[in-house]
Short mmCIF file of C-alpha atoms in Angstrom, two decimals:
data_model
loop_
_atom_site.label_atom_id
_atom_site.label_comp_id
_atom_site.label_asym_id
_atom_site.label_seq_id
_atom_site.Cartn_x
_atom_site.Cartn_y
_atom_site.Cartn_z
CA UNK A 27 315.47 -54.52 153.36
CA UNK A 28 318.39 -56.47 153.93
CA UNK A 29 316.99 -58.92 156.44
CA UNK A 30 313.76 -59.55 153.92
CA UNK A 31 316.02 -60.13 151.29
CA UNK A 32 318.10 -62.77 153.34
CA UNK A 33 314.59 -64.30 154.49
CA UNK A 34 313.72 -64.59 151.27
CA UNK A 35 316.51 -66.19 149.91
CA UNK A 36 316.59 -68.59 153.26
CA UNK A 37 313.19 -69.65 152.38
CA UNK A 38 313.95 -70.27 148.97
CA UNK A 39 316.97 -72.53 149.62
CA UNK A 40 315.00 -74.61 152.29
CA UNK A 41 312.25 -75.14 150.04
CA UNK A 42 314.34 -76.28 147.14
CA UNK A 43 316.08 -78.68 149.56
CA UNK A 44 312.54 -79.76 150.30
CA UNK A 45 311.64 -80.87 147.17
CA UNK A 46 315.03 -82.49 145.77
CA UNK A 47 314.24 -84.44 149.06
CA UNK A 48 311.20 -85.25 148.05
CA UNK A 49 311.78 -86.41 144.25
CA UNK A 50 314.56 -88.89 145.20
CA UNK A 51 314.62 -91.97 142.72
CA UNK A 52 311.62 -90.87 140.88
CA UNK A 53 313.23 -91.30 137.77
CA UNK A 54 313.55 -95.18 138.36
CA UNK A 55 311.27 -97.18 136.75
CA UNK A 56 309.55 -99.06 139.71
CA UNK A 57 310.19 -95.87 142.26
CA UNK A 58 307.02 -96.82 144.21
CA UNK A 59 309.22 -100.11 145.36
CA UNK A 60 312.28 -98.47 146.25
CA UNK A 61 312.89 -98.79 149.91
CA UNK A 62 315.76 -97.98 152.18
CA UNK A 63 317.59 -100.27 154.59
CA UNK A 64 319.62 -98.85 157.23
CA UNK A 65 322.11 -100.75 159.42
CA UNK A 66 323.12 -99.68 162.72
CA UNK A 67 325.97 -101.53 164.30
CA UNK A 68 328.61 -101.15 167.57
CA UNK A 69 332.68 -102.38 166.29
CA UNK A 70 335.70 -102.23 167.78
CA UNK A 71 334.30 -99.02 169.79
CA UNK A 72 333.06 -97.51 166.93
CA UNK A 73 329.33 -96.79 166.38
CA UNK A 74 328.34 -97.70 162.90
CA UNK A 75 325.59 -96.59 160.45
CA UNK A 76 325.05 -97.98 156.75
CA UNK A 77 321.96 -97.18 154.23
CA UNK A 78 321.38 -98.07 151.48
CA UNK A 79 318.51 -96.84 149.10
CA UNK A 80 317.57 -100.45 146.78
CA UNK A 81 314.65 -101.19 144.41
CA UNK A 82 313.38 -104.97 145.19
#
């Protein structure tokens, strides 16, 4: 019972994660133009990685 309990409660967590995922920035007015920009960069032997998530 144990292990169908923590299954359970597994499948529930990764399914909520799935849909907070999924309703990101529907609140905003325009949230069928929001798009995400992502910048990938090499400084001072450092790798680099910016996003940003930006109506337009």
């Amino acid at each position: 019972m144990v292990g169908l309990a923590v299954g359970l409660a597994t499948c529930l967590l990764i399914g909520l994660s799935v849909l907070h995922e999924l309703s990101y920035g529907r609140y905003h007015v325009h949230a069928d133009r929001i798009c995400r920009m992502t910048l990938y960069g090499h400084v001072d032997e450092k790798d680099m990685q910016l996003a940003y998530a930006i109506p337009f």
